[in-house]
């Protein structure tokens, strides 16, 4: 299949590009280095510098004998996107091309505007490029579990059947997110759902939880193919920060009470999920929503896991609660459905002690590169 | 109070400008003539040409002895909006500055992009101009009843209490609209709700139904102060089209089965509602949502009303069903709450036979200006 991967330089994008190419698809990887630029601007570079996307593709070709087409351009630019669709005529589009950081989106007006314009315009352009030049293509869009927020009822898989005054209606599950970044994904889903109904598009919206892991079948072939590992407060996830803090010998910083609970998954499972979505296309006029995670953890549980494994490795890990820079419930109900991808065939890789240990070992390899100034919160909500 | 009215040249904007100025507020009216330009581009001009906004303000000053400040500029331009907020420091903002036509937004990619960018960027700029330069101001945002669509359960006033598996949660009432224009207002509401929570803004979101009427206390003073009356398929409402068809002696064109039901209100009541919202500001961090209409009618009921009154006036009105150019349910459940504004003190002006007759009389005055080519559907959904 001709698979267009937007945001192909990202933490998920690059492993997806390699995975899809390894599976024999004709892959076009698109990126404009927005995240690299924002990371540099905010002094939040990844632990290990990555070669540029052309070079990554070159290394991958030499190692795996698989060619990948690379296009450097801005998915928020309609001319660029339309020309790309016209030329490549994708059968599937994997749309990761969004500013991916909650904290970045909360820094101020400039960062908010950049997040808002980039993310909404990219999605709008995907929709209209598909309508015009590839109406049958399957759009696989990366949403986020963060769209749902932390409601006091169970989170269902995309939709909610509501009984009200003796009548019933199925709705998109109501969403309210905790950062502007997550809110742009709420808007993306609203917009996609409208155009699915109006123009019969085929869309899978993957509500993904935070992803961890540095190892995939392809990235393990050569260290220059490593996924981007951000451990800072802006582009890093809580798992990555904890791993780096454990290795650097500084306390794991829990924001507030640490009861913040989310659904997590291994990077290997992201690749499986996208592949499973690709292999089971949706009908014209259908929006399929899948909750993409395998296990729920609270921040305290994650800290405990990293401490337990780290201590066994002699890292002598401390845990410290600090003032929460975010506006978010620190103790809340959380129970989210996630059976759709299992039904499609997902074989989860859980966060075992071995997995945590291997991530810690990977970070230890690059211990000298850790910049402790990147780890503590630099962005406060309002 | 210092009241900033964005979209002050519009069908609602201009009467609101006059009403607020007549009530003694310090009013700044802002517009960039986007609707006028789009109407000209699509050959959808209003029945009676309106003087430009500066001239309207001049006429109003000479007739009513009330000064209104006029600023011509684009609310989607952040520099313009921020400078305006810094200079005028509004205590209240009435935000009408959106491309208001469903059919326009469904014409094609160019019109969709224009609608999407203009509406979302204007709202984003209102939010951030307020955060930066007028954090205490009350933002009164024009939403639409169309955000709710036509669910099979009662439409509540903004929020829905959901019981699910023995637990409960209050959500924004789930929304799914029938055009891109209406969808941009769904996104507006999502965005406002996020920033209300994140930055403690004060917002009233008015879910308004279609408005009819040409008469307000101020516009009745001079015919040059008349609200814009669009009767075409793109910017006109179904009520206006029926009035013009009745006067022109052409059949009232019902789209499909005509069971499409919505909540309608008189222009005089829009003015009352905005004034009532202004007089009862919301707390910091509150999003108040009010359903702004006074009566529900189906399209068939509206056609029947116009025919009945028109026939009595000797117009000999015919009604004809034509193929529906839209994708929409033509028969559906519809029962929408609308008690919030009544509780604030709204005294409704209902669509009586006298009101229909006076609107027909007004159209008869300008009968020679009717362009029949504007009346039939020129835009099909997809």
XYZ file of C-alpha atoms in Angstrom:
764
model
C 0.000 0.000 0.000
C 1.021 3.591 -0.522
C 1.228 4.960 3.027
C 1.787 8.644 3.693
C 3.200 9.286 7.159
C 2.831 12.889 8.267
C 5.144 13.849 11.092
C 7.514 11.060 10.037
C 10.437 12.510 12.007
C 8.678 12.253 15.382
C 9.014 9.886 18.317
C 6.211 7.776 16.841
C 6.589 8.892 13.252
C 10.087 7.600 12.592
C 9.546 4.113 14.087
C 6.269 3.926 12.132
C 8.050 4.860 8.908
C 10.587 2.044 9.430
C 7.928 -0.454 10.503
C 5.705 0.241 7.501
C 8.638 0.135 5.094
C 9.856 -3.133 6.660
C 6.374 -4.584 6.096
C 6.721 -3.814 2.392
C 4.553 -0.728 2.079
C 5.506 2.126 -0.197
C 6.170 4.818 2.400
C 6.423 8.580 2.067
C 7.619 10.308 5.261
C 6.813 13.987 5.677
C 8.063 16.419 8.273
C 9.101 20.063 8.615
C 11.180 19.617 11.787
C 8.721 21.712 13.795
C 9.295 19.672 16.952
C 13.080 19.796 16.516
C 12.900 23.557 16.166
C 10.609 24.007 19.142
C 12.776 21.700 21.235
C 15.841 23.740 20.358
C 14.031 27.034 21.019
C 12.979 25.831 24.467
C 16.287 24.113 25.252
C 14.549 20.755 25.324
C 16.617 18.673 22.944
C 16.331 14.890 22.986
C 18.857 12.840 24.945
C 20.520 11.608 21.772
C 20.691 13.842 18.687
C 19.009 12.202 15.700
C 20.261 12.426 12.119
C 17.981 14.453 9.885
C 15.133 12.630 8.174
C 16.951 12.189 4.859
C 19.952 10.779 6.711
C 17.784 8.522 8.859
C 16.190 7.188 5.678
C 19.661 6.676 4.175
C 20.896 4.772 7.228
C 17.734 2.673 7.269
C 18.184 1.841 3.611
C 21.773 0.761 4.128
C 20.858 -1.321 7.186
C 17.510 -2.803 6.146
C 17.576 -2.467 2.371
C 14.239 -0.656 2.376
C 13.748 2.658 0.579
C 11.632 5.422 2.068
C 10.622 8.598 0.285
C 11.237 11.751 2.326
C 9.494 15.084 1.815
C 10.394 18.068 3.950
C 7.465 20.447 4.098
C 4.751 21.944 6.233
C 1.491 19.998 6.509
C -0.182 23.228 7.596
C 0.551 24.643 4.121
C -2.351 23.720 1.820
C -0.335 23.982 -1.400
C 2.311 21.612 -0.101
C -0.217 19.078 1.143
C -2.409 19.142 -1.936
C 0.574 18.699 -4.244
C 1.795 15.798 -2.124
C -1.581 14.045 -2.221
C -1.868 14.619 -5.963
C 1.568 13.187 -6.567
C 1.684 10.295 -4.061
C -2.025 9.395 -4.145
C -1.933 7.693 -0.732
C -4.102 4.676 0.046
C -3.573 5.367 3.743
C -2.448 8.438 5.651
C -1.006 8.237 9.151
C -1.434 11.733 10.561
C 0.999 12.488 13.392
C 1.844 16.001 12.131
C 0.949 17.948 15.235
C 2.773 19.955 17.859
C 2.758 17.234 20.521
C 3.474 19.006 23.809
C 0.885 20.026 26.385
C 3.315 22.233 28.338
C 4.550 23.952 25.157
C 0.968 24.868 24.285
C 0.601 26.485 27.729
C 3.723 28.667 27.626
C 2.084 31.805 26.278
C 0.214 33.378 23.402
C 2.903 32.733 20.793
C 3.226 29.048 21.621
C -0.553 28.695 21.935
C -1.090 30.230 18.508
C 1.584 28.056 16.948
C -0.002 24.938 18.440
C -3.497 25.965 17.440
C -2.660 26.940 13.860
C -0.333 24.075 13.150
C -2.525 21.323 14.523
C -5.856 22.517 13.184
C -4.503 23.578 9.805
C -2.682 20.278 9.330
C -5.866 18.335 10.046
C -7.947 20.624 7.835
C -5.439 20.125 5.010
C -5.424 16.342 5.432
C -9.215 16.357 5.186
C -9.412 18.547 2.111
C -6.449 16.975 0.336
C -8.175 13.618 0.823
C -11.558 14.931 -0.364
C -9.972 16.355 -3.487
C -7.259 13.882 -4.409
C -7.653 10.644 -2.451
C -11.282 10.322 -1.340
C -11.005 6.559 -0.781
C -7.906 6.711 1.408
C -7.986 5.613 5.022
C -7.008 8.451 7.353
C -5.416 7.125 10.543
C -5.287 10.089 12.869
C -3.397 10.230 16.136
C -5.715 11.526 18.812
C -5.040 11.316 22.527
C -6.681 9.782 25.584
C -6.220 13.297 26.974
C -9.208 14.392 24.876
C -11.476 12.670 27.384
C -9.885 14.324 30.395
C -10.707 12.693 33.724
C -14.498 12.379 33.943
C -16.130 10.844 36.975
C -17.673 8.079 34.852
C -16.056 5.317 32.826
C -14.374 6.453 29.627
C -15.838 4.470 26.758
C -14.268 3.864 23.398
C -15.062 7.020 21.475
C -18.835 6.977 21.814
C -21.369 7.195 24.609
C -24.949 5.939 24.593
C -26.974 8.440 26.587
C -30.385 7.683 28.082
C -32.191 10.906 28.894
C -35.806 11.445 29.881
C -36.883 8.138 28.391
C -35.145 8.610 25.048
C -31.686 7.599 23.867
C -28.944 8.928 21.617
C -25.415 7.811 20.764
C -22.957 10.703 20.923
C -19.252 11.212 20.460
C -18.038 10.709 24.017
C -17.962 14.243 25.503
C -14.437 15.564 25.748
C -12.716 18.166 27.868
C -8.966 18.288 27.891
C -6.430 19.787 30.266
C -4.097 21.670 27.903
C -4.487 23.590 24.665
C -2.542 20.870 22.874
C -5.024 18.216 24.003
C -7.871 20.609 23.173
C -6.642 20.931 19.576
C -7.102 17.171 19.332
C -10.663 17.496 20.652
C -11.267 20.003 17.856
C -9.594 17.672 15.349
C -12.017 14.908 16.290
C -15.031 17.235 15.986
C -13.814 18.372 12.585
C -13.066 14.879 11.303
C -16.446 13.640 12.508
C -18.188 16.421 10.599
C -16.341 15.705 7.356
C -16.798 11.953 7.740
C -20.538 12.570 7.800
C -20.555 15.252 5.103
C -18.187 13.671 2.562
C -18.039 9.981 3.457
C -14.385 9.969 4.474
C -12.866 6.880 6.129
C -11.221 7.774 9.421
C -9.690 5.932 12.365
C -9.011 8.225 15.317
C -6.563 6.627 17.748
C -6.997 7.920 21.305
C -3.529 7.132 22.484
C -2.125 7.318 25.984
C 1.473 8.274 26.801
C 3.964 5.984 25.056
C 7.225 4.710 26.515
C 10.074 2.700 25.082
C 13.112 3.048 22.869
C 13.179 -0.330 21.266
C 11.526 -1.501 18.053
C 12.543 -4.253 15.674
C 14.032 -1.694 13.281
C 15.521 0.829 15.713
C 17.404 -2.011 17.420
C 19.321 -2.622 14.180
C 21.481 0.511 14.472
C 21.758 3.072 17.267
C 21.454 5.876 14.721
C 17.870 4.659 14.148
C 16.886 5.248 17.797
C 13.541 6.995 18.403
C 13.754 10.531 19.830
C 13.958 10.369 23.593
C 12.798 13.626 25.223
C 13.135 13.726 28.987
C 12.538 17.418 29.636
C 9.427 18.961 31.213
C 8.098 20.175 27.855
C 8.463 17.364 25.323
C 9.290 14.505 27.675
C 6.730 12.189 29.235
C 6.598 11.439 32.940
C 8.071 7.982 32.311
C 11.080 9.404 30.504
C 11.669 12.014 33.170
C 11.598 9.391 35.892
C 14.043 7.172 33.994
C 16.473 10.042 33.534
C 16.117 11.246 37.117
C 16.787 7.726 38.367
C 19.921 7.470 36.254
C 21.112 10.992 37.100
C 20.716 10.355 40.817
C 18.138 13.096 41.367
C 14.748 12.446 42.983
C 11.835 11.465 40.764
C 9.610 14.568 40.819
C 5.958 13.720 41.328
C 3.661 16.656 40.536
C 1.452 17.170 43.593
C -0.259 14.136 45.061
C 0.670 11.834 42.186
C -2.753 10.231 41.823
C -2.919 11.397 38.190
C -3.865 8.218 36.320
C -3.559 7.567 32.604
C -3.389 4.651 30.179
C 0.143 3.895 28.943
C 1.578 1.731 26.189
C 4.846 0.481 24.806
C 6.166 2.005 21.578
C 6.089 -1.484 20.075
C 2.340 -1.530 20.678
C 1.874 1.834 18.969
C 3.386 0.240 15.871
C 1.112 -2.789 16.236
C -1.959 -0.587 16.699
C -1.277 1.551 13.647
C -0.620 -1.574 11.615
C -3.826 -3.215 12.874
C -5.792 -0.077 12.005
C -4.221 -0.040 8.557
C -5.078 -3.703 7.946
C -8.735 -3.226 8.834
C -9.884 -0.153 6.916
C -13.167 1.502 7.820
C -16.146 1.963 5.544
C -16.771 5.233 3.737
C -18.620 7.550 6.111
C -17.365 5.782 9.251
C -15.349 7.282 12.069
C -13.791 4.468 14.103
C -12.372 5.494 17.460
C -9.996 3.210 19.347
C -8.540 3.794 22.801
C -4.879 3.016 22.349
C -3.201 1.961 25.589
C -2.626 -1.289 27.425
C -2.337 -0.496 31.154
C -3.413 2.241 33.562
C -0.932 3.688 36.045
C -0.945 6.577 38.446
C 2.126 8.805 38.589
C 2.879 7.365 42.032
C 2.731 3.840 40.640
C 5.143 4.777 37.847
C 7.533 6.373 40.320
C 7.311 3.251 42.470
C 8.088 1.006 39.497
C 11.113 3.017 38.427
C 12.356 3.186 42.013
C 11.946 -0.548 42.560
C 13.785 -1.548 39.392
C 16.333 1.251 39.738
C 17.134 0.307 43.316
C 17.681 -3.286 42.256
C 20.178 -1.920 39.692
C 21.957 0.014 42.461
C 20.660 3.455 41.430
C 19.341 4.289 44.892
C 16.261 6.156 43.654
C 14.462 8.819 45.693
C 10.923 10.104 45.080
C 9.868 13.658 45.900
C 6.554 15.447 45.501
C 6.821 18.977 44.117
C 4.229 21.691 43.576
C 2.113 20.820 40.539
C 2.760 23.318 37.729
C -0.412 22.153 35.964
C -4.090 22.657 36.642
C -5.310 19.088 36.936
C -7.021 16.789 39.431
C -4.321 14.984 41.419
C -6.747 12.341 42.678
C -9.602 11.236 40.477
C -11.650 8.373 39.126
C -10.221 6.776 35.995
C -11.453 3.698 34.222
C -11.115 3.671 30.465
C -12.305 1.023 28.011
C -9.672 -0.279 25.599
C -10.918 -3.487 24.038
C -11.146 -2.407 20.389
C -7.504 -2.899 19.526
C -7.314 -6.165 21.476
C -10.246 -7.377 19.359
C -8.312 -6.383 16.238
C -5.440 -8.578 17.445
C -3.150 -6.412 19.605
C -0.665 -8.483 21.650
C 0.359 -6.088 24.414
C 3.909 -5.583 25.645
C 3.368 -4.636 29.277
C 5.600 -2.482 31.455
C 7.368 -5.343 33.221
C 10.386 -4.898 35.449
C 12.495 -6.191 32.567
C 11.119 -3.487 30.282
C 11.835 -0.782 32.866
C 15.316 -2.200 33.410
C 16.101 -2.205 29.700
C 14.939 1.427 29.394
C 17.129 2.370 32.348
C 20.060 0.569 30.743
C 19.514 2.473 27.527
C 19.487 5.781 29.435
C 22.628 4.741 31.368
C 24.420 4.365 28.009
C 23.810 8.062 27.407
C 24.148 9.185 31.025
C 26.801 11.775 30.170
C 24.357 13.552 27.881
C 21.762 14.210 30.587
C 21.204 17.922 31.180
C 19.627 18.221 34.615
C 18.412 21.755 33.900
C 15.847 20.304 31.483
C 14.091 18.146 34.036
C 12.287 20.422 36.480
C 9.068 22.225 35.454
C 9.689 25.435 33.523
C 6.087 25.948 32.375
C 3.198 26.729 34.708
C -0.449 26.611 33.625
C -1.580 30.292 33.534
C -19.798 50.240 30.090
C -17.200 50.016 27.346
C -18.682 47.463 24.944
C -16.700 46.147 22.003
C -18.933 44.729 19.266
C -17.081 42.509 16.811
C -18.905 42.018 13.545
C -20.737 45.317 14.110
C -21.787 45.608 10.466
C -23.783 42.376 10.472
C -27.481 41.586 10.576
C -27.270 41.295 14.359
C -24.171 43.418 14.833
C -25.489 46.713 13.555
C -28.792 46.633 15.491
C -26.793 45.643 18.593
C -24.426 48.575 18.087
C -27.361 50.983 17.946
C -29.162 49.358 20.858
C -26.094 49.427 23.111
C -25.295 53.014 22.181
C -28.926 54.036 22.775
C -28.683 52.468 26.237
C -25.753 54.756 26.999
C -22.839 52.365 26.641
C -19.553 53.458 25.114
C -19.606 51.362 21.956
C -16.829 50.421 19.562
C -18.066 48.642 16.424
C -15.581 46.537 14.487
C -15.953 44.919 11.092
C -13.900 44.144 7.991
C -16.874 43.766 5.602
C -16.127 40.074 5.141
C -19.812 39.217 4.779
C -20.404 42.081 2.341
C -17.489 40.855 0.237
C -18.607 37.248 0.315
C -22.163 38.262 -0.535
C -20.921 40.217 -3.531
C -18.631 37.399 -4.633
C -21.508 34.910 -4.531
C -24.063 37.341 -5.991
C -26.020 37.261 -2.733
C -26.403 40.929 -1.891
C -28.971 42.041 0.653
C -32.366 43.293 -0.530
C -31.506 46.871 0.405
C -27.926 48.130 0.115
C -26.641 49.398 3.451
C -24.391 52.423 3.881
C -20.893 51.511 5.034
C -20.298 51.254 8.767
C -18.837 54.728 9.121
C -21.816 56.164 7.257
C -24.277 54.094 9.278
C -22.686 55.456 12.444
C -22.901 58.982 11.043
C -26.588 58.598 10.179
C -27.284 57.106 13.601
C -25.475 59.991 15.268
C -27.505 62.537 13.329
C -30.789 60.748 14.041
C -30.283 59.575 17.616
C -27.525 61.873 18.856
C -25.418 58.897 19.965
C -21.788 58.523 18.949
C -20.344 55.154 18.048
C -16.670 54.480 17.444
C -16.012 52.510 14.254
C -12.905 50.441 13.536
C -12.482 48.677 10.220
C -10.183 45.705 10.625
C -9.904 41.957 10.669
C -10.616 40.200 13.962
C -8.689 37.209 12.624
C -5.558 39.394 12.629
C -3.910 39.126 16.068
C -2.055 42.440 15.841
C -5.253 44.328 15.044
C -7.221 42.670 17.824
C -4.560 43.043 20.469
C -4.072 46.719 19.676
C -7.826 47.258 19.829
C -8.135 45.581 23.235
C -5.141 47.518 24.545
C -6.607 50.798 23.373
C -10.319 50.339 24.118
C -9.962 48.098 27.192
C -13.460 46.632 26.844
C -15.529 45.700 29.871
C -17.660 43.519 27.629
C -17.099 42.028 24.191
C -19.946 40.913 21.959
C -18.351 38.505 19.502
C -20.350 38.188 16.267
C -17.269 38.327 14.010
C -17.773 35.075 12.148
C -18.594 34.003 8.637
C -22.286 33.270 9.275
C -23.445 31.099 6.381
C -23.802 27.332 6.454
C -24.192 27.029 2.681
C -21.168 29.281 2.038
C -19.046 27.003 4.208
C -20.142 24.016 2.095
C -19.333 25.501 -1.338
C -15.840 24.076 -1.659
C -12.344 24.033 -0.266
C -11.718 27.757 -0.625
C -14.905 28.758 1.145
C -14.410 26.058 3.771
C -10.898 27.284 4.533
C -12.049 30.889 4.714
C -14.818 29.954 7.135
C -12.560 27.780 9.233
C -9.683 30.262 9.475
C -11.793 33.332 10.005
C -14.064 31.908 12.654
C -11.508 29.998 14.681
C -8.841 32.685 14.449
C -11.269 35.420 15.479
C -12.303 33.433 18.548
C -8.710 32.550 19.378
C -7.787 36.242 19.140
C -10.704 37.314 21.332
C -9.570 34.823 23.960
C -5.932 35.845 23.942
C -6.592 39.575 23.645
C -8.800 39.248 26.708
C -6.238 37.167 28.637
C -3.548 39.719 27.906
C -5.344 43.059 28.005
C -8.811 42.704 29.526
C -8.875 39.586 31.718
C -11.935 40.740 33.647
C -14.071 41.497 30.598
C -17.239 39.566 29.922
C -17.077 37.790 26.569
C -20.541 37.355 25.060
C -20.070 34.951 22.190
C -22.646 34.178 19.543
C -22.967 30.437 19.221
C -25.787 28.661 17.433
C -28.496 26.148 18.272
C -27.089 24.370 15.208
C -24.170 23.214 17.358
C -26.484 20.666 18.949
C -27.755 19.307 15.659
C -30.913 17.221 15.916
C -30.336 14.557 18.569
C -33.021 12.045 19.427
C -33.129 13.262 23.035
C -34.096 16.627 24.488
C -31.587 19.409 23.909
C -30.669 20.883 27.279
C -29.213 24.297 27.929
C -25.526 23.849 27.275
C -24.838 21.001 29.684
C -25.930 17.418 30.136
C -25.900 15.357 33.335
C -24.995 11.823 32.322
C -25.662 8.770 34.501
C -23.505 5.893 33.372
C -22.881 2.550 35.067
C -23.909 3.888 38.443
C -21.777 7.036 38.318
C -22.560 10.533 37.088
C -20.820 13.411 35.330
C -21.895 16.785 33.990
C -20.609 17.384 30.462
C -20.885 20.077 27.847
C -23.936 18.881 25.937
C -22.491 16.762 23.077
C -22.614 18.601 19.783
C -22.649 17.550 16.160
C -23.525 20.119 13.555
C -24.742 19.886 9.979
C -22.422 22.327 8.178
C -18.814 23.399 8.516
C -19.988 26.829 9.637
C -21.969 25.319 12.506
C -19.038 23.023 13.247
C -16.702 26.017 13.651
C -19.038 27.170 16.421
C -18.812 23.749 18.075
C -15.036 24.185 18.020
C -15.388 27.744 19.359
C -17.338 26.438 22.334
C -14.757 23.712 23.018
C -11.982 26.296 22.849
C -13.743 28.842 25.052
C -14.552 26.161 27.602
C -10.900 25.164 27.767
C -9.688 28.735 28.279
C -12.446 29.492 30.792
C -11.107 26.623 32.887
C -7.435 27.361 32.281
C -7.422 31.158 32.700
C -10.625 31.992 34.555
C -12.226 33.918 31.694
C -15.865 35.039 31.957
C -17.879 33.798 28.982
C -21.518 33.659 27.947
C -22.074 31.477 24.886
C -25.436 32.224 23.268
C -26.816 29.247 21.358
C -29.042 31.207 19.047
C -31.625 29.941 16.610
C -32.417 31.595 13.269
C -33.452 35.231 13.723
C -36.155 37.040 11.746
C -37.310 40.623 11.671
C -36.345 44.001 10.279
C -37.633 46.246 12.991
C -35.857 47.511 16.094
C -36.433 50.682 18.088
C -33.421 52.319 16.424
C -33.684 50.940 12.900
C -37.273 52.166 12.739
C -36.019 55.754 13.084
C -34.572 55.975 9.576
C -34.740 53.516 6.688
C -31.000 53.930 6.156
C -30.543 52.216 9.538
C -32.340 49.040 8.388
C -30.682 45.706 9.296
C -29.238 43.725 6.372
C -31.937 41.582 4.837
C -30.472 38.612 2.949
C -33.034 36.443 1.150
C -30.738 34.329 -1.015
C -29.950 30.643 -0.520
C -26.509 31.392 0.943
C -26.864 34.226 3.456
C -30.632 34.326 3.757
C -32.654 32.380 6.287
C -35.627 30.235 5.390
C -37.976 32.875 6.814
C -36.533 35.602 4.625
C -36.660 33.423 1.536
C -40.299 32.594 2.136
C -41.179 36.270 2.650
C -39.502 37.255 -0.602
C -40.978 34.342 -2.524
C -44.444 35.254 -1.261
C -43.994 38.867 -2.372
C -42.407 37.921 -5.704
C -45.252 35.549 -6.520
C -43.060 32.453 -6.718
C -43.748 29.304 -4.702
C -42.195 28.975 -1.250
C -39.527 26.323 -1.720
C -39.529 23.749 1.063
C -36.366 21.595 1.070
C -37.536 17.978 1.017
C -40.180 16.919 3.502
C -40.082 20.172 5.466
C -40.093 18.592 8.903
C -36.784 20.320 9.733
C -37.505 21.941 13.095
C -35.530 24.706 14.768
C -35.975 27.361 17.448
C -36.579 30.857 16.044
C -36.578 34.344 17.531
C -37.348 37.929 16.676
C -34.445 40.325 16.109
C -35.851 42.433 18.947
C -35.344 39.466 21.243
C -31.730 39.035 20.138
C -31.148 42.575 21.350
C -32.923 41.842 24.622
C -30.941 38.630 25.120
C -27.561 40.253 24.545
C -28.539 43.080 26.869
C -29.710 40.622 29.536
C -26.452 38.702 29.240
C -24.503 41.950 29.547
C -26.423 43.012 32.642
C -25.764 39.728 34.437
C -22.060 39.055 34.067
C -20.682 35.640 34.876
C -18.062 34.818 37.481
C -14.439 34.366 36.567
C -13.940 30.786 35.408
C -17.589 30.325 34.427
C -18.948 29.432 31.011
C -22.659 30.243 30.908
C -24.561 28.757 27.992
C -28.014 30.037 27.072
C -30.295 28.671 24.374
C -31.461 31.789 22.583
C -34.788 31.286 20.826
C -38.432 31.702 21.734
C -40.470 29.293 19.558
C -39.900 26.083 17.627
C -41.207 25.760 14.077
C -40.803 23.223 11.308
C -40.121 24.496 7.802
C -43.626 23.362 6.835
C -45.114 25.380 9.695
C -43.186 28.474 8.594
C -44.346 28.040 5.008
C -47.900 27.646 6.275
C -47.664 30.833 8.335
C -46.317 32.905 5.456
C -48.930 31.473 3.096
C -51.776 32.139 5.507
C -50.832 35.766 6.145
C -49.750 36.363 2.546
C -53.026 34.990 1.169
C -54.932 37.303 3.492
C -52.915 40.169 1.989
C -53.845 38.982 -1.522
C -50.429 37.549 -2.401
C -51.849 34.146 -3.413
C -48.951 32.134 -2.020
C -48.016 28.670 -3.292
C -45.805 26.132 -1.502
C -43.614 23.645 -3.335
C -41.266 20.953 -2.071
C -37.954 20.752 -3.913
C -35.055 18.340 -3.663
C -33.096 19.054 -0.498
C -29.621 20.376 -1.377
C -28.450 19.682 2.189
C -27.621 16.515 4.057
C -29.987 16.737 7.000
C -32.827 14.800 8.612
C -36.106 16.065 7.152
C -38.175 14.514 9.930
C -36.737 14.276 13.410
C -37.316 14.688 17.123
C -36.687 18.204 18.397
C -37.326 19.542 21.862
C -34.905 22.143 23.134
C -34.792 23.772 26.565
C -34.749 27.573 26.578
C -35.607 28.802 30.031
C -32.330 30.542 30.959
C -33.030 33.802 29.161
C -36.656 33.856 30.307
C -35.336 33.567 33.869
C -33.033 36.509 33.185
C -36.100 38.533 32.160
C -36.624 38.013 28.417
C -40.058 39.214 27.231
C -40.514 37.343 23.948
C -41.876 38.878 20.757
C -43.547 35.908 19.095
C -44.056 35.347 15.383
C -47.682 36.463 15.285
C -49.640 37.028 12.100
C -49.122 40.752 12.640
C -45.372 40.292 12.771
C -45.411 38.207 9.576
C -47.643 40.807 7.918
C -45.344 43.673 8.854
C -42.325 41.792 7.484
C -44.216 41.127 4.245
C -45.132 44.810 4.049
C -41.494 45.786 4.481
C -40.463 43.427 1.673
C -43.266 44.764 -0.533
C -41.741 48.253 -0.197
C -38.594 46.910 -1.849
C -40.309 44.475 -4.193
C -38.606 45.943 -7.281
C -35.228 45.061 -5.852
C -35.940 41.322 -5.591
C -33.616 39.256 -7.775
C -35.323 35.898 -8.260
C -32.078 34.267 -9.375
C -30.812 34.489 -5.790
C -33.592 32.418 -4.278
C -33.193 28.831 -5.458
C -30.439 26.593 -4.022
C -27.072 27.121 -5.669
C -25.032 25.134 -3.125
C -25.315 21.380 -2.615
C -23.736 19.549 0.322
C -20.842 17.500 -1.189
